[in-house]
XYZ file of N, CA and C in Angstrom:
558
model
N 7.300 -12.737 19.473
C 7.329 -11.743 20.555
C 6.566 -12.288 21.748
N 6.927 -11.952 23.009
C 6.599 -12.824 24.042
C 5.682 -11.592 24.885
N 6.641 -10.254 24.557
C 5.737 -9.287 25.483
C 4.858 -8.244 24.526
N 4.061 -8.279 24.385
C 3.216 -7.097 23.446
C 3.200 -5.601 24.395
N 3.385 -4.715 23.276
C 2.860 -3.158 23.547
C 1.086 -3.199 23.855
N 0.505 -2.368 25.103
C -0.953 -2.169 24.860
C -1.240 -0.500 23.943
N 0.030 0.214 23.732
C 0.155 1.226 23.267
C -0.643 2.114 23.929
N 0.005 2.450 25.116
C -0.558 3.497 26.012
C 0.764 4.062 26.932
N 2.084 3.748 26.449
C 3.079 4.385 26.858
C 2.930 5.392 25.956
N 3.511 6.602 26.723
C 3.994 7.715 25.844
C 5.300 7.957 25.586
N 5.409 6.826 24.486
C 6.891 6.889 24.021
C 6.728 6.430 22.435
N 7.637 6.747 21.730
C 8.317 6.424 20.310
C 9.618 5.983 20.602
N 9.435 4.986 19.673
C 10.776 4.416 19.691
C 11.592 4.160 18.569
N 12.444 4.279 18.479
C 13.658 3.961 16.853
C 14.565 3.471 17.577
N 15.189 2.464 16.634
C 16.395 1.497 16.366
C 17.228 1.611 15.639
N 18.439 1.866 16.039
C 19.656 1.081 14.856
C 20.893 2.316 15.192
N 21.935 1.756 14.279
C 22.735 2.278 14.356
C 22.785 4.052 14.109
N 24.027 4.731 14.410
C 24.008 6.105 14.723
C 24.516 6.520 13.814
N 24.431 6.967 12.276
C 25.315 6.598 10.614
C 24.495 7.465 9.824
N 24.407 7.902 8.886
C 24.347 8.039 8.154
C 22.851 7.464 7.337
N 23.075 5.937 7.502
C 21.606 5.508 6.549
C 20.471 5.573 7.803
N 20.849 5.244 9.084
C 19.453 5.241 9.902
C 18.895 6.501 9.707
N 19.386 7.791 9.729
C 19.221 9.113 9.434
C 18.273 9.637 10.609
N 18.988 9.225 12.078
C 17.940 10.106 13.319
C 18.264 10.960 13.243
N 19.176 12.378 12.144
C 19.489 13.562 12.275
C 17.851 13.963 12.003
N 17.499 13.354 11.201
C 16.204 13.627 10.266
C 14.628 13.267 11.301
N 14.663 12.777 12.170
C 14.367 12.068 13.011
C 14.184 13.190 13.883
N 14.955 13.691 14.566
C 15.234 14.511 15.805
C 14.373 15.931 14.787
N 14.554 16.225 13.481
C 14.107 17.298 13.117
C 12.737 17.339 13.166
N 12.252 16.439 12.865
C 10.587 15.774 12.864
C 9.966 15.681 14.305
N 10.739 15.715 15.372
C 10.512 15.415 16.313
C 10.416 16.551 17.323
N 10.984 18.463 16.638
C 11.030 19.137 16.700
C 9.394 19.672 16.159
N 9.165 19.592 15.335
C 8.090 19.658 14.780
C 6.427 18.868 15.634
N 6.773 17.749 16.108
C 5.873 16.737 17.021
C 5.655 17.809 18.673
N 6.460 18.047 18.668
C 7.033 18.151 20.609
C 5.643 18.988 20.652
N 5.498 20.518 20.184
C 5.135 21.055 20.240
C 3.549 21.037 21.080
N 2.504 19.953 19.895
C 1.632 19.239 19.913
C 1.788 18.276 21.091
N 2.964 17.507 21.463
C 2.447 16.414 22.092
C 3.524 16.060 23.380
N 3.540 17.284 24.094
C 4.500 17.688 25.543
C 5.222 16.878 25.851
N 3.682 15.732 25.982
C 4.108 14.591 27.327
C 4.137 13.754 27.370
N 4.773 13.447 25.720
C 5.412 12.364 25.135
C 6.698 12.067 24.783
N 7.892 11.188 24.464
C 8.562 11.268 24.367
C 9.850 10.363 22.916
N 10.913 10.732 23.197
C 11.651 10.037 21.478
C 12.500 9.339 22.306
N 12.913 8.119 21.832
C 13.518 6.869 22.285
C 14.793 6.725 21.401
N 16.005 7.119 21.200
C 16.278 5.942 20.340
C 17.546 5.125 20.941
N 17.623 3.881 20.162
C 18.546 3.058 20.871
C 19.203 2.340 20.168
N 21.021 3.058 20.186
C 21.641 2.623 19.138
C 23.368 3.481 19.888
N 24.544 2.558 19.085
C 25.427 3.652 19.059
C 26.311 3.763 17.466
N 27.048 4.713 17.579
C 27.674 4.694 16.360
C 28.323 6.409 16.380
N 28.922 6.296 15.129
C 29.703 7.706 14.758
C 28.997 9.055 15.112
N 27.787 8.767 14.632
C 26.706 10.475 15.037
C 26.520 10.530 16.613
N 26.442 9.856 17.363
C 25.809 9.970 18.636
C 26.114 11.117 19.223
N 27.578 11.707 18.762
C 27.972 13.010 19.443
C 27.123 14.290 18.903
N 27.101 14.192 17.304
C 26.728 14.917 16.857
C 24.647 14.936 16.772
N 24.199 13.812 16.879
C 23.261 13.470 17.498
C 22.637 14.389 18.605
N 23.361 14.203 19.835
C 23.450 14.737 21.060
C 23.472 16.111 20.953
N 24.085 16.841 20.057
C 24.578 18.290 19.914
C 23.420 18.807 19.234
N 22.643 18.077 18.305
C 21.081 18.540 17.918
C 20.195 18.748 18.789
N 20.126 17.365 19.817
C 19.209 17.838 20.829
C 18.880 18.847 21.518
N 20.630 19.262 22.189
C 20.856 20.137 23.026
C 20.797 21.576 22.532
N 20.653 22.090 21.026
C 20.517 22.849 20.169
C 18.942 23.273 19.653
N 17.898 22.243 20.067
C 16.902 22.533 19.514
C 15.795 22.257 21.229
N 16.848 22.379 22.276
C 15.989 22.149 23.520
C 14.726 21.322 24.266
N 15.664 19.781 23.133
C 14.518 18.809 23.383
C 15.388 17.530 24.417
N 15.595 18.262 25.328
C 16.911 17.081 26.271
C 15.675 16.530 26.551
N 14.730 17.114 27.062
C 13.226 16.677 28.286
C 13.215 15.345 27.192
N 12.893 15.458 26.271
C 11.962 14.512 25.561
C 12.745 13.260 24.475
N 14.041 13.956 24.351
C 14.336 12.918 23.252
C 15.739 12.089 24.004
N 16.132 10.977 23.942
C 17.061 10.420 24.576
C 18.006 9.340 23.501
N 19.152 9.495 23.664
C 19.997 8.375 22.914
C 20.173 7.415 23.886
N 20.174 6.196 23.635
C 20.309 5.142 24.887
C 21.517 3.991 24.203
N 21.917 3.673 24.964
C 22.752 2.465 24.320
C 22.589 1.921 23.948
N 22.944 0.510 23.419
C 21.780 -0.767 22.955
C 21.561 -1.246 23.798
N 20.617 -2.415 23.554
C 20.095 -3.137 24.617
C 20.101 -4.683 24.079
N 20.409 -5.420 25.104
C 19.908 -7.039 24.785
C 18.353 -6.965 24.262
N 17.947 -6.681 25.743
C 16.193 -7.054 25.751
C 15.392 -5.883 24.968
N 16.001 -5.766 23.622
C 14.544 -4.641 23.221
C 13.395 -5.249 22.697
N 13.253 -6.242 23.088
C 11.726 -6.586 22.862
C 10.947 -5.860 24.417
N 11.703 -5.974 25.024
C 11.172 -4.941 26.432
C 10.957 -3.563 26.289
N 11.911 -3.138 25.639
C 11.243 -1.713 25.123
C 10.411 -1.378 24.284
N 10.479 -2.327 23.110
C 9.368 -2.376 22.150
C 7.923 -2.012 23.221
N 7.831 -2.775 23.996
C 6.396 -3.191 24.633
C 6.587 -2.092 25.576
N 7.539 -1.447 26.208
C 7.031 -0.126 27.125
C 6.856 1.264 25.859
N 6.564 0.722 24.719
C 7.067 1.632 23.808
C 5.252 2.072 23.067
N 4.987 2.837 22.519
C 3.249 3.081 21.645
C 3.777 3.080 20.223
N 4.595 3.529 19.666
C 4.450 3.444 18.430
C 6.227 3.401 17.825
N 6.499 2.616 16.555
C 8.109 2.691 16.199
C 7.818 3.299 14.914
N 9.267 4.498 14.661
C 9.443 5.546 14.147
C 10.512 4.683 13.216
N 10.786 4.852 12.236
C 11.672 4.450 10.906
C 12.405 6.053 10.466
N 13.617 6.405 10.031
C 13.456 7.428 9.331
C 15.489 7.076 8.395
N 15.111 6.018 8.098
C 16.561 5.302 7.175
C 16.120 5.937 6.096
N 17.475 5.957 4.931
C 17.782 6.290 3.945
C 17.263 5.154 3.228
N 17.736 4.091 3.301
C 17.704 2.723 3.326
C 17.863 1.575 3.680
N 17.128 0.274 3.743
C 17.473 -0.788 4.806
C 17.535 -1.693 3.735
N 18.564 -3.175 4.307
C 18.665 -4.349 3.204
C 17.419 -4.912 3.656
N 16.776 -5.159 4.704
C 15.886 -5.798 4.963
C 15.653 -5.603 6.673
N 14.575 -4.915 6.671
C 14.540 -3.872 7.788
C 13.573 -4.813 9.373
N 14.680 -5.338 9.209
C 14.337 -6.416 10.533
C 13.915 -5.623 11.843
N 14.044 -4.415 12.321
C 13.870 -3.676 13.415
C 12.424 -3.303 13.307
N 11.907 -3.304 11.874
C 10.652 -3.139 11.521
C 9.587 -4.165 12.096
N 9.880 -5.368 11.904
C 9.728 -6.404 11.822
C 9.366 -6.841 13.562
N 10.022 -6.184 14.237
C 10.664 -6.906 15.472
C 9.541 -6.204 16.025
N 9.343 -4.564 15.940
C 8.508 -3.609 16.526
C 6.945 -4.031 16.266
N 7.150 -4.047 15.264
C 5.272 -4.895 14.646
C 5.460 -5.789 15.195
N 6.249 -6.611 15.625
C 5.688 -8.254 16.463
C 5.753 -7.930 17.302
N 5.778 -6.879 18.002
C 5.631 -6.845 19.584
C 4.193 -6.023 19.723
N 2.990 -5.610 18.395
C 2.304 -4.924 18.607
C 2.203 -3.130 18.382
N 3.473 -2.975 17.294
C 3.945 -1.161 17.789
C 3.057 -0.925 16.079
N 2.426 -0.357 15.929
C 2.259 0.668 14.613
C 3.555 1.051 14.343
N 3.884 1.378 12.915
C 5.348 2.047 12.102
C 4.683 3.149 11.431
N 5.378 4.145 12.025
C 5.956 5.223 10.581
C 7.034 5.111 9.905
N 7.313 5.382 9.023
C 8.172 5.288 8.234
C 8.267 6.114 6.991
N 9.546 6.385 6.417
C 9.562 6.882 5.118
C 9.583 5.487 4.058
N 9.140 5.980 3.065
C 9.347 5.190 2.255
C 10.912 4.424 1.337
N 11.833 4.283 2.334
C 13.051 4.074 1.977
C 13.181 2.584 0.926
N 14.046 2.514 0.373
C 14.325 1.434 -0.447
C 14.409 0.222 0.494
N 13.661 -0.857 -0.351
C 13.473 -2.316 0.601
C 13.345 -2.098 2.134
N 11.540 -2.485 1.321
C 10.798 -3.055 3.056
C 9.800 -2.458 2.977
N 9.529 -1.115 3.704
C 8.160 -0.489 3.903
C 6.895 -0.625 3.804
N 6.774 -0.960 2.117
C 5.863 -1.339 1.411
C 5.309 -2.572 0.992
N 6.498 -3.538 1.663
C 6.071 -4.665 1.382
C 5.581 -5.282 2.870
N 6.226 -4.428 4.177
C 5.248 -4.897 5.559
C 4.454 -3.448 5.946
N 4.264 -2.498 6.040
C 3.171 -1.645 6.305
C 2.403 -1.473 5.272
N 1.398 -1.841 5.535
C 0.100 -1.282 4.851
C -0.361 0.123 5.584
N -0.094 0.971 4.398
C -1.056 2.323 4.806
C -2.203 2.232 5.226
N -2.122 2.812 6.572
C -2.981 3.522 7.357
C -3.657 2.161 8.182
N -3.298 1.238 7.782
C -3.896 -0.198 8.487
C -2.967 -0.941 9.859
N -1.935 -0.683 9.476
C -1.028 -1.383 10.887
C 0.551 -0.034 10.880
N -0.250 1.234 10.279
C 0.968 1.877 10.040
C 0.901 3.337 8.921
N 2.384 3.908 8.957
C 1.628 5.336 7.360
C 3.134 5.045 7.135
N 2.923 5.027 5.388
C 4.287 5.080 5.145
C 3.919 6.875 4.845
N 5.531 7.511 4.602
C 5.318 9.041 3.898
C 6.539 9.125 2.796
N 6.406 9.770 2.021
C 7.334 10.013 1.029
C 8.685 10.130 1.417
N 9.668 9.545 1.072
C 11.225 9.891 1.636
C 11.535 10.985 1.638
N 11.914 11.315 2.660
C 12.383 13.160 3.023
C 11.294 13.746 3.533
N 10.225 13.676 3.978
C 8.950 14.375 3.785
C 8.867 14.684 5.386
N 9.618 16.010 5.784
C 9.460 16.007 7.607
C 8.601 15.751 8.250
N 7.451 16.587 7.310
C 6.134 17.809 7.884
C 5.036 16.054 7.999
N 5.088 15.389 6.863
C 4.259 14.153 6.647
C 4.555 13.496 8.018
N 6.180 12.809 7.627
C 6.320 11.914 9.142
C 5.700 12.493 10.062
N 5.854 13.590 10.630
C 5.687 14.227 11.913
C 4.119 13.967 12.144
N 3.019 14.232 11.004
C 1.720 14.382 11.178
C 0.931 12.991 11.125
N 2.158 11.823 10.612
C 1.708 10.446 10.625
C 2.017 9.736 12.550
N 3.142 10.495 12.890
C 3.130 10.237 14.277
C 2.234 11.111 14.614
N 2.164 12.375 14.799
C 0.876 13.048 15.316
C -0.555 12.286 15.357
N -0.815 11.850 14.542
C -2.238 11.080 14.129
C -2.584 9.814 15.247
N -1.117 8.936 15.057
C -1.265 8.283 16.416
C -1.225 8.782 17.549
N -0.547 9.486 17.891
C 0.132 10.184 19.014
C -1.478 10.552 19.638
N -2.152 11.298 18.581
C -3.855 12.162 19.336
C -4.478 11.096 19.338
N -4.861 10.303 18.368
C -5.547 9.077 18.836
C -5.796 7.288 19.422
N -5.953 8.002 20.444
C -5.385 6.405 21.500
C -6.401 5.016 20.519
N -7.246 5.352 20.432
C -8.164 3.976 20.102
C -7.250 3.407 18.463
N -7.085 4.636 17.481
C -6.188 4.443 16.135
C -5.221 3.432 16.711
N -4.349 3.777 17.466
C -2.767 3.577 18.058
C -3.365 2.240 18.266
N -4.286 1.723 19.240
C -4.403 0.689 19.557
C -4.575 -0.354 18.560
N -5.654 -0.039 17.441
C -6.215 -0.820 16.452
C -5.242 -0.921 15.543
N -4.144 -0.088 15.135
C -2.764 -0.799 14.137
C -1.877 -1.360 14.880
N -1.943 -1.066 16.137
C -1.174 -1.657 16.899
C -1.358 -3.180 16.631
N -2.773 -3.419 17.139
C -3.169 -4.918 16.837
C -2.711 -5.884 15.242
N -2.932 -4.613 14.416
C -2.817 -5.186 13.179
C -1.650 -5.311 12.649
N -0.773 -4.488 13.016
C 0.547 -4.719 13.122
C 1.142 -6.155 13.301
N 0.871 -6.614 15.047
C 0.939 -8.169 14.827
C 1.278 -8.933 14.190
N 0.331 -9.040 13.187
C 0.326 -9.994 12.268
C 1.110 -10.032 11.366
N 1.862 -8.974 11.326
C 3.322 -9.261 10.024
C 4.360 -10.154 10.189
N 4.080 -11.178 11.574
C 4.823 -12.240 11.637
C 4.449 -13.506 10.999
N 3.425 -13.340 10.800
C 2.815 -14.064 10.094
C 3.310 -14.165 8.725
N 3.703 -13.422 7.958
C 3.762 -13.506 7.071
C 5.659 -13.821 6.631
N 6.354 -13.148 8.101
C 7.832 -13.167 8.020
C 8.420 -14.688 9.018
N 6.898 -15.820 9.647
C 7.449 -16.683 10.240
C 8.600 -17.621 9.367
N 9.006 -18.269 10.561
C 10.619 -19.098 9.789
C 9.552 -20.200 8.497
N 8.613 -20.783 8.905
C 7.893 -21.628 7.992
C 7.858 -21.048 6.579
N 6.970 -19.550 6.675
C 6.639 -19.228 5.915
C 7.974 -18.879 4.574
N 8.726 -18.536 5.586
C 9.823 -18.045 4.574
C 10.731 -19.125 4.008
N 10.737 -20.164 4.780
C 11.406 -21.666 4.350
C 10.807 -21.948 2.938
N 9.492 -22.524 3.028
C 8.454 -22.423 1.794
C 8.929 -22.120 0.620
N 8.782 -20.384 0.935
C 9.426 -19.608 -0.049
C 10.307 -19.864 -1.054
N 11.657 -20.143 0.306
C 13.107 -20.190 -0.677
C 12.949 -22.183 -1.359
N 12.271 -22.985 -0.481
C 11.560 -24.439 -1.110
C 11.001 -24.591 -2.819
N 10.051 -23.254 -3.008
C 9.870 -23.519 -4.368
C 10.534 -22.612 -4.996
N 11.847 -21.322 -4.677
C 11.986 -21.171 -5.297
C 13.595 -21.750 -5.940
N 13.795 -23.087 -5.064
C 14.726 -23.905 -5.547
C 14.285 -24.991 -6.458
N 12.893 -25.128 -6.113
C 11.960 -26.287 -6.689
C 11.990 -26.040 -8.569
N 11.679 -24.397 -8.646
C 11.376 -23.775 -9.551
C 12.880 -23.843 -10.943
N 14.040 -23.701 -9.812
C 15.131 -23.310 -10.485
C 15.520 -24.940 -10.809
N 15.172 -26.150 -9.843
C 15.294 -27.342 -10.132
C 14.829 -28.048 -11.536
N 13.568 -27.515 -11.801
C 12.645 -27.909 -12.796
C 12.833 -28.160 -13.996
């Protein structure tokens, strides 16, 4: 990542497609729940696909046009990452949740549910991030809340966040698949 978040935008941000497994229906409901608490902030997401209509028809149903926005995709979302304070997860499931990945290297804290593959193996609770139980509205909402009220928190997982490239660089992962051909060689 070339541009880092200082996490002092008031924005959330989510990625990915508009379907079924990203699940921003679930997203937008949680976000219903957030608004309340936190005015003069706002929901990002940036993606297209089959829901976007029906997407759109939640918003406009639960009177959060002010705050929540569907955007198209983008080339440069490492640019939004960084005008962005914190990235929101709320998939069913990911094969390998690279958007995760992308947001922590630019500096963003993750919420997330605990969906199948990933979560748990790059957020560490409460250290660069909160995972919450899958399905769990009231949790997500109060794990963004938590950042959302505290700027210095936001900042300090922000930082720690970072470092999960570290662990997903091309070296590191070369290595990896190195012994575990080494292993199957043997």
């Amino acid at each position: 990542a070339d541009k880092y978040s200082d996490c002092s935008e008031k924005r959330v941000i989510a990625v990915g497609r508009l379907d079924y497994q990203k699940s921003f229906d679930r997203l937008i409901e949680v976000w219903e729940i957030v608004h309340p608490y936190a005015q003069d902030w706002r929901l990002d997401i940036f993606g297209q696909g089959e829901w976007k209509d029906m997407l759109n028809q939640m918003i406009r149903d639960r009177g959060l046009e002010s705050c929540v926005k569907i955007n198209a995709p983008t080339k440069n979302i490492g640019e939004e990452y960084a005008k962005s304070s914190i990235l929101v997860m709320s998939s069913h499931y990911e094969g390998f949740p690279m958007v995760m990945i992308e947001g922590m290297a630019c500096g963003l804290p993750a919420v997330s549910f605990d969906f199948k593959c990933g979560p748990r193996d790059i957020i560490e609770d409460g250290v660069n991030g909160y995972i919450v139980e899958d399905g769990d509205l009231g949790d997500l909402a109060q794990g963004l809340l938590n950042l959302i009220k505290d700027e210095p928190l936001r900042k300090s997982m922000g930082e720690a966040a970072k470092t999960v490239v570290d662990r997903y660089s091309e070296e590191k992962v070369m290595a990896k698949w190195e012994n575990c051909y080494k292993s199957i060689l043997s």
